Amino acid sequence: MLQFSPASINAGLPTPSIWEKLKGKGKDVEMRDRQALARQRLLTLAFGDMETIRMLPNTFAELEAAAREWTKPPPDAPFTLRIPVEFASIQAALTGEDSYQIALMGVQGLRVEIVSDAPPPPDEPPPPPPPPVLEMPGTFNLELTPGQHVALDVNVNSDELDMARMEDGTLAEGMFWGKLDIVHAGDDHHMEFTGTRLPDNEDYKAGFKVDSRVMTKLAVAAKPVTAKCHLSILTPSIQYCDVILSFSALWQPGVTWPPAEKVEDNKIKYFLRAHPGGALEHFETEMVTTAVYYEAIPDPGMVDPNEYIAPRNGFAMSFRDFIPHLMNVLDQLGLSLHARTNFLNNNMHAFSQHKNIAYRFLSQSKIASAIDIAVTTDPCVFTRLFLIFRGLTDDEVGAFAGATEKEANTVNWREIVDWQEDSKDPTLFRILETSVLEVT
């Protein structure tokens, strides 16, 4: 049984029906009831293929006035009103007040057709354009040096051109990102801003600003496309050696660690002492490492992502499928579990930025045509794995319909990268290089 609080029970009060019996409705209440019913009655005017909905007039004169006001017929044009058969037993012409009142009896809405030779009612004229904006205040909050700020308050004026709209009516507003030039040279003092509008659907916080910290991050983000390369040496005994990297004219060296010695333009050298187990001594820095790191930067003019990786030379799949697939490919190419794990972990952040990934491995001959390696130890077995990848949208994945994970699993990757059986021989001097290049 439900229990209610005393405040929710009105058992001590008469029901509304009892009060209604004791007190009749006032005139104001009855008038409001009639107006509420009247507001629900609508009129549909039809003229040819066009229709409009209005409040249902109380008199025939008001009906005719509304129809004429909508169609605006010439003074001498024939003009009659009629009710179609679905609203009356026969198609009835409205000729006056009596016929109209008969048609209104017992209906909540009415459809009236207009019969006339008048042209169709004109479209609503467009609203007049807003007045041009010829003057605007402006404020520039500038950081001259870290911690030193200045605010410039200016007035922007135009003699006759609207600063708010373009000639086609496009509104010039929003948040813009770009470059502001301020020149004070002798008698020449002027400002010039060049930029692009940021997307409207992005959520920019009220305190959004650009300062020296943001510019530092932008410089990092704008870094050119770069191949990141790791070179390891596996030797059966302690061995002194020079490792020389020669870059073609379309490539140039970037960051190296430990620092490499520059031999000439586009050629660098490491002098190392290699130990069994993978340790490398770099004499200049007196550091011991398991691999040397260097970057290779291609000429920006030659980087075309669609040419570097296409359905004819690469494969595409989702990020979730790509990681385990790549782990299996590296296993086929003879990398140890430790080397495979390092390869994936070092590049996981770059891979995870994309929902879908297209990739390919280069052959050793193609790698050598861009970056050649020479060592002073003979014989030497080279294993060079150069992965190129790029992110794809869901629409772009469709172009790789015949080059998916299924097809990639059937590829002989050892043949693609010119893998040699001697790369697994611990009695030989071996070089293992892994490189990754993301093209965007």
XYZ file of C-alpha atoms in Angstrom:
440
model
C 0.000 0.000 0.000
C 1.349 3.441 -0.938
C 1.730 5.956 1.867
C 1.504 9.654 1.075
C 2.571 12.577 3.197
C -0.273 14.720 4.603
C 0.742 17.590 2.348
C -0.024 15.522 -0.753
C -3.622 14.643 0.305
C -6.485 17.083 -0.221
C -9.209 14.858 1.242
C -10.477 17.768 3.337
C -11.195 19.895 0.232
C -14.158 19.584 -2.145
C -13.328 18.205 -5.591
C -13.130 20.690 -8.494
C -16.383 19.296 -9.929
C -18.255 20.248 -6.717
C -16.935 23.809 -6.927
C -18.005 24.035 -10.551
C -21.550 23.063 -9.547
C -21.577 25.741 -6.857
C -20.022 28.439 -9.051
C -20.631 28.806 -12.764
C -17.981 29.864 -15.259
C -17.444 33.558 -15.543
C -17.622 35.443 -18.808
C -13.838 35.855 -18.945
C -13.329 32.083 -18.659
C -15.870 31.390 -21.381
C -14.239 33.993 -23.652
C -10.808 32.406 -23.161
C -12.228 28.972 -23.986
C -13.757 30.273 -27.208
C -10.492 31.995 -28.182
C -8.533 28.807 -27.513
C -10.837 26.890 -29.841
C -10.632 29.637 -32.442
C -6.838 29.585 -32.435
C -6.891 25.937 -33.424
C -8.828 26.623 -36.643
C -6.524 27.063 -39.620
C -7.076 28.048 -43.235
C -5.122 26.551 -46.133
C -5.121 28.734 -49.253
C -4.179 26.933 -52.478
C -3.311 28.631 -55.761
C -1.932 26.362 -58.464
C 1.004 24.437 -56.991
C 1.461 26.832 -54.086
C -0.080 26.794 -50.651
C -0.025 28.950 -47.548
C -1.515 28.496 -44.088
C -3.274 31.314 -42.271
C -5.592 31.699 -39.294
C -9.185 30.917 -40.327
C -11.061 34.255 -40.817
C -14.419 34.756 -39.160
C -16.053 36.415 -42.189
C -16.083 35.985 -45.935
C -14.772 39.517 -46.420
C -11.715 38.733 -44.308
C -11.189 35.507 -46.272
C -11.285 37.302 -49.615
C -9.009 40.043 -48.354
C -6.429 37.469 -47.171
C -6.570 35.617 -50.517
C -6.171 38.839 -52.534
C -3.356 40.059 -50.306
C -1.472 36.791 -50.917
C -2.009 36.473 -54.691
C -2.138 40.211 -55.499
C -4.279 39.784 -58.675
C -4.633 42.617 -61.227
C -7.818 44.694 -60.716
C -9.561 43.276 -63.812
C -8.549 39.613 -63.309
C -11.340 37.110 -62.552
C -11.105 35.939 -58.940
C -13.244 33.309 -57.208
C -12.920 31.062 -54.167
C -14.099 27.485 -53.828
C -13.959 24.551 -51.443
C -12.617 21.258 -52.953
C -14.686 18.081 -52.796
C -12.753 16.581 -49.871
C -14.002 19.432 -47.691
C -17.603 19.428 -49.017
C -20.047 16.983 -50.577
C -19.632 18.770 -53.897
C -17.130 21.331 -55.098
C -18.746 24.484 -53.781
C -18.021 28.056 -54.789
C -17.906 30.606 -52.013
C -20.066 33.477 -53.236
C -20.749 35.360 -50.069
C -21.112 35.402 -46.325
C -23.905 32.816 -46.149
C -22.041 30.138 -48.143
C -18.887 30.805 -46.117
C -20.644 30.445 -42.745
C -22.249 27.194 -43.911
C -18.786 25.902 -44.868
C -17.424 26.807 -41.417
C -20.045 24.890 -39.499
C -18.549 22.025 -37.456
C -15.037 22.156 -38.985
C -11.669 22.723 -37.295
C -9.917 23.737 -40.507
C -10.730 24.690 -44.073
C -9.024 24.447 -47.434
C -9.959 27.078 -49.991
C -8.800 27.070 -53.605
C -8.276 30.293 -55.502
C -9.418 30.347 -59.122
C -7.927 33.256 -61.010
C -5.940 34.234 -64.108
C -3.621 36.284 -61.947
C 0.087 35.450 -62.007
C 1.416 33.476 -59.025
C 2.168 35.510 -55.925
C 5.675 36.956 -55.974
C 8.373 35.581 -53.715
C 9.058 37.441 -50.564
C 11.663 40.104 -51.322
C 15.016 39.455 -49.672
C 15.774 41.535 -46.627
C 17.836 44.639 -47.313
C 21.568 44.207 -46.761
C 22.978 45.560 -43.509
C 24.815 48.874 -43.717
C 28.518 48.571 -44.579
C 31.075 48.555 -41.770
C 33.511 51.374 -42.489
C 35.202 51.641 -39.091
C 36.255 49.063 -36.490
C 38.344 49.247 -33.319
C 41.227 46.781 -33.040
C 43.529 45.571 -30.279
C 46.816 43.689 -30.754
C 48.341 42.006 -27.699
C 51.960 41.318 -28.654
C 54.890 39.599 -26.945
C 58.095 41.366 -27.984
C 60.389 39.073 -25.997
C 59.577 36.361 -23.430
C 57.917 38.234 -20.559
C 57.756 41.616 -22.375
C 54.281 42.439 -23.691
C 52.712 45.424 -25.416
C 49.114 46.208 -26.428
C 48.324 48.306 -29.490
C 44.854 49.874 -29.749
C 44.027 50.970 -33.292
C 41.087 52.110 -35.421
C 40.638 50.434 -38.799
C 38.921 52.660 -41.381
C 37.669 52.233 -44.928
C 36.437 55.006 -47.222
C 33.774 52.940 -48.995
C 34.545 49.204 -48.918
C 32.590 47.080 -46.406
C 35.044 45.523 -43.937
C 32.462 43.009 -42.668
C 31.494 41.296 -45.934
C 32.954 40.312 -49.270
C 31.261 41.188 -52.552
C 29.384 37.845 -52.541
C 28.079 38.469 -49.005
C 30.525 36.161 -47.194
C 31.005 37.405 -43.640
C 34.630 38.135 -42.715
C 34.750 37.067 -39.076
C 36.177 34.372 -36.831
C 39.560 33.490 -35.330
C 42.585 33.715 -37.628
C 46.072 32.269 -37.380
C 48.853 33.938 -39.300
C 51.659 36.499 -39.436
C 51.539 40.165 -38.485
C 54.208 42.455 -39.952
C 54.803 45.806 -38.230
C 57.222 48.096 -40.070
C 58.828 51.268 -38.741
C 61.434 52.278 -41.296
C 62.044 56.017 -41.596
C 58.745 57.559 -42.681
C 57.263 54.160 -43.520
C 54.973 52.936 -40.727
C 52.462 50.225 -41.527
C 50.925 46.905 -40.406
C 50.098 43.929 -42.581
C 48.466 40.666 -41.447
C 48.376 37.464 -43.500
C 46.586 34.419 -42.094
C 43.951 31.740 -42.361
C 40.711 31.264 -40.448
C 40.684 28.474 -37.878
C 37.851 25.900 -38.074
C 34.641 27.115 -36.443
C 33.807 23.771 -34.809
C 36.981 23.651 -32.710
C 36.795 24.433 -28.999
C 39.174 27.324 -28.356
C 39.444 28.353 -24.743
C 38.933 31.974 -23.758
C 42.617 32.291 -22.815
C 43.878 30.949 -26.151
C 46.965 32.888 -27.223
C 50.235 32.532 -29.079
C 53.449 33.220 -27.198
C 57.102 32.178 -27.317
C 56.283 28.742 -25.845
C 53.712 28.056 -28.554
C 56.122 29.183 -31.273
C 58.763 26.800 -29.936
C 56.303 23.914 -30.183
C 55.276 25.017 -33.683
C 58.898 24.928 -34.777
C 59.087 21.309 -33.623
C 55.784 20.420 -35.299
C 56.892 22.071 -38.546
C 60.069 19.999 -38.698
C 60.502 18.505 -42.178
C 59.790 14.873 -42.953
C 62.644 12.892 -41.404
C 63.759 9.273 -41.454
C 64.865 8.064 -38.011
C 67.590 5.440 -38.273
C 69.205 3.107 -35.697
C 72.396 1.241 -36.611
C 73.678 -1.683 -34.527
C 76.833 -3.788 -34.951
C 77.034 -7.479 -34.053
C 80.576 -8.851 -33.962
C 82.086 -12.171 -32.817
C 85.101 -10.376 -31.305
C 86.280 -6.901 -30.370
C 86.670 -4.927 -33.577
C 87.726 -1.353 -34.395
C 85.907 0.036 -37.420
C 84.877 3.143 -39.312
C 81.231 3.408 -40.335
C 80.749 5.893 -43.195
C 77.318 7.164 -44.249
C 77.013 8.776 -47.693
C 73.811 10.668 -48.567
C 72.627 11.264 -52.119
C 72.000 14.787 -53.425
C 68.298 14.496 -52.560
C 68.983 13.605 -48.919
C 70.934 15.273 -46.137
C 71.950 14.206 -42.627
C 70.115 15.592 -39.602
C 70.680 14.929 -35.906
C 73.252 12.238 -35.051
C 73.998 10.622 -31.694
C 76.678 10.067 -30.687
C 77.797 13.056 -32.796
C 79.207 11.927 -36.134
C 82.307 13.382 -37.748
C 81.632 15.322 -40.937
C 83.856 14.077 -43.741
C 82.466 16.252 -46.538
C 79.099 17.519 -47.734
C 76.500 14.763 -47.282
C 79.059 12.341 -45.816
C 79.599 11.543 -42.116
C 81.705 8.984 -40.234
C 81.779 7.104 -36.917
C 84.938 5.610 -35.443
C 83.821 2.834 -33.082
C 85.038 -0.138 -31.122
C 82.461 -2.927 -31.346
C 82.176 -5.609 -28.669
C 80.488 -9.020 -28.726
C 76.994 -8.636 -27.342
C 76.346 -5.342 -29.203
C 78.153 -2.699 -27.130
C 79.705 0.176 -29.143
C 82.366 2.543 -27.778
C 82.395 6.053 -29.217
C 85.799 7.531 -28.465
C 85.071 11.221 -28.986
C 82.275 11.318 -26.394
C 83.619 8.367 -24.364
C 80.143 6.871 -24.417
C 79.047 3.266 -24.703
C 75.800 2.508 -26.531
C 74.104 -0.376 -28.318
C 73.306 1.638 -31.467
C 74.101 4.898 -33.208
C 71.235 7.167 -34.172
C 71.047 9.427 -37.185
C 68.377 11.250 -39.142
C 68.038 11.461 -42.900
C 66.018 14.338 -44.368
C 64.689 14.032 -47.931
C 64.279 16.994 -50.257
C 60.728 18.310 -49.515
C 60.088 18.698 -53.233
C 60.409 14.969 -53.820
C 58.140 13.837 -50.968
C 54.776 12.826 -52.415
C 52.923 10.533 -49.976
C 50.663 9.176 -52.727
C 53.685 8.164 -54.794
C 55.766 6.850 -51.916
C 52.996 4.495 -50.792
C 50.299 3.418 -53.237
C 48.257 0.228 -53.777
C 50.821 -0.880 -56.380
C 53.720 -0.956 -53.881
C 52.207 -0.978 -50.375
C 49.475 -2.298 -48.136
C 46.868 -0.684 -45.873
C 45.005 -1.746 -42.745
C 43.653 -0.353 -39.495
C 46.018 0.686 -36.711
C 44.767 -2.181 -34.515
C 45.619 -4.733 -37.202
C 48.867 -3.046 -38.200
C 50.747 -3.475 -34.899
C 50.441 -7.297 -34.569
C 50.928 -7.630 -38.323
C 54.164 -5.624 -38.208
C 55.392 -7.706 -35.259
C 54.963 -10.850 -37.377
C 56.746 -9.286 -40.376
C 59.740 -8.304 -38.237
C 59.835 -11.850 -36.875
C 60.013 -13.202 -40.437
C 62.926 -10.837 -41.103
C 64.974 -12.373 -38.302
C 64.731 -9.667 -35.639
C 65.000 -10.885 -32.077
C 62.123 -10.368 -29.670
C 64.094 -7.547 -28.018
C 64.742 -5.828 -31.354
C 61.107 -6.187 -32.476
C 59.861 -4.760 -29.201
C 62.225 -1.775 -29.380
C 61.218 -1.092 -32.968
C 57.521 -0.968 -32.102
C 57.937 0.933 -28.826
C 60.138 3.602 -30.435
C 57.494 4.297 -33.087
C 54.246 3.514 -31.282
C 53.384 7.171 -30.725
C 53.684 7.955 -34.442
C 51.681 4.867 -35.435
C 48.898 5.566 -32.929
C 48.161 8.991 -34.411
C 46.356 7.312 -37.323
C 43.188 5.256 -37.505
C 44.456 3.518 -40.668
C 48.016 2.991 -41.905
C 49.525 2.305 -45.336
C 53.120 1.058 -45.420
C 55.891 -0.547 -47.421
C 59.460 -1.809 -46.900
C 62.245 -0.716 -49.256
C 64.759 -3.072 -50.818
C 68.401 -2.659 -49.806
C 69.284 -1.366 -53.281
C 66.741 1.466 -52.957
C 68.024 2.305 -49.480
C 71.619 2.388 -50.708
C 70.707 4.761 -53.553
C 69.576 7.260 -50.915
C 71.916 6.481 -47.984
C 74.889 4.209 -48.561
C 76.854 2.549 -45.753
C 80.499 1.539 -45.887
C 82.570 -0.147 -43.131
C 86.267 -0.868 -42.843
C 85.657 -4.490 -41.850
C 85.465 -7.235 -44.433
C 83.459 -9.402 -44.735
C 80.305 -7.694 -43.425
C 76.676 -8.785 -43.694
C 74.175 -5.919 -44.014
C 70.530 -6.139 -42.924
C 68.769 -2.832 -43.585
C 65.055 -2.494 -42.868
C 63.511 0.767 -44.046
C 59.799 1.194 -43.267
C 57.793 3.995 -44.915
C 54.249 4.622 -43.682
C 51.475 7.197 -43.791
C 48.070 7.651 -42.200
C 44.878 7.135 -44.187
C 41.302 8.301 -43.781
C 38.463 5.789 -44.066
C 37.768 7.055 -47.604
C 41.410 6.633 -48.668
C 41.503 3.044 -47.404
C 39.072 2.113 -50.181
C 41.816 2.673 -52.787
C 43.752 -0.215 -51.171
C 40.926 -2.725 -51.664
C 43.325 -5.231 -53.266
C 46.238 -4.465 -50.935
C 45.008 -5.205 -47.424
C 46.368 -7.216 -44.493
C 45.225 -10.413 -46.219
C 47.455 -9.744 -49.232
C 50.319 -8.484 -47.047
C 50.369 -11.770 -45.131
C 51.161 -13.659 -48.356
C 54.212 -11.555 -49.249
C 57.727 -12.994 -49.025
C 59.213 -10.158 -46.979
C 62.697 -11.667 -46.933
C 62.780 -11.376 -50.710
C 61.484 -7.792 -50.624
C 64.260 -6.554 -48.286
C 67.018 -8.830 -49.722
C 67.394 -10.691 -46.437
C 70.384 -13.052 -46.180
C 70.680 -16.228 -44.149
C 74.157 -15.090 -43.026
C 72.534 -12.304 -40.996
C 71.806 -14.955 -38.332
C 75.403 -16.292 -38.251
C 77.020 -15.207 -34.919
C 80.510 -15.890 -36.299
C 80.243 -13.046 -38.837
C 80.568 -9.278 -38.539
C 77.031 -7.978 -39.079
C 75.239 -4.628 -39.295
C 71.546 -4.295 -38.490
C 69.871 -1.011 -39.362
C 66.208 -0.173 -38.794
C 64.737 3.049 -40.197
C 61.270 4.585 -40.174
C 59.997 7.395 -42.380
C 56.495 8.849 -41.991
C 55.338 10.783 -45.050
C 52.492 13.282 -44.728
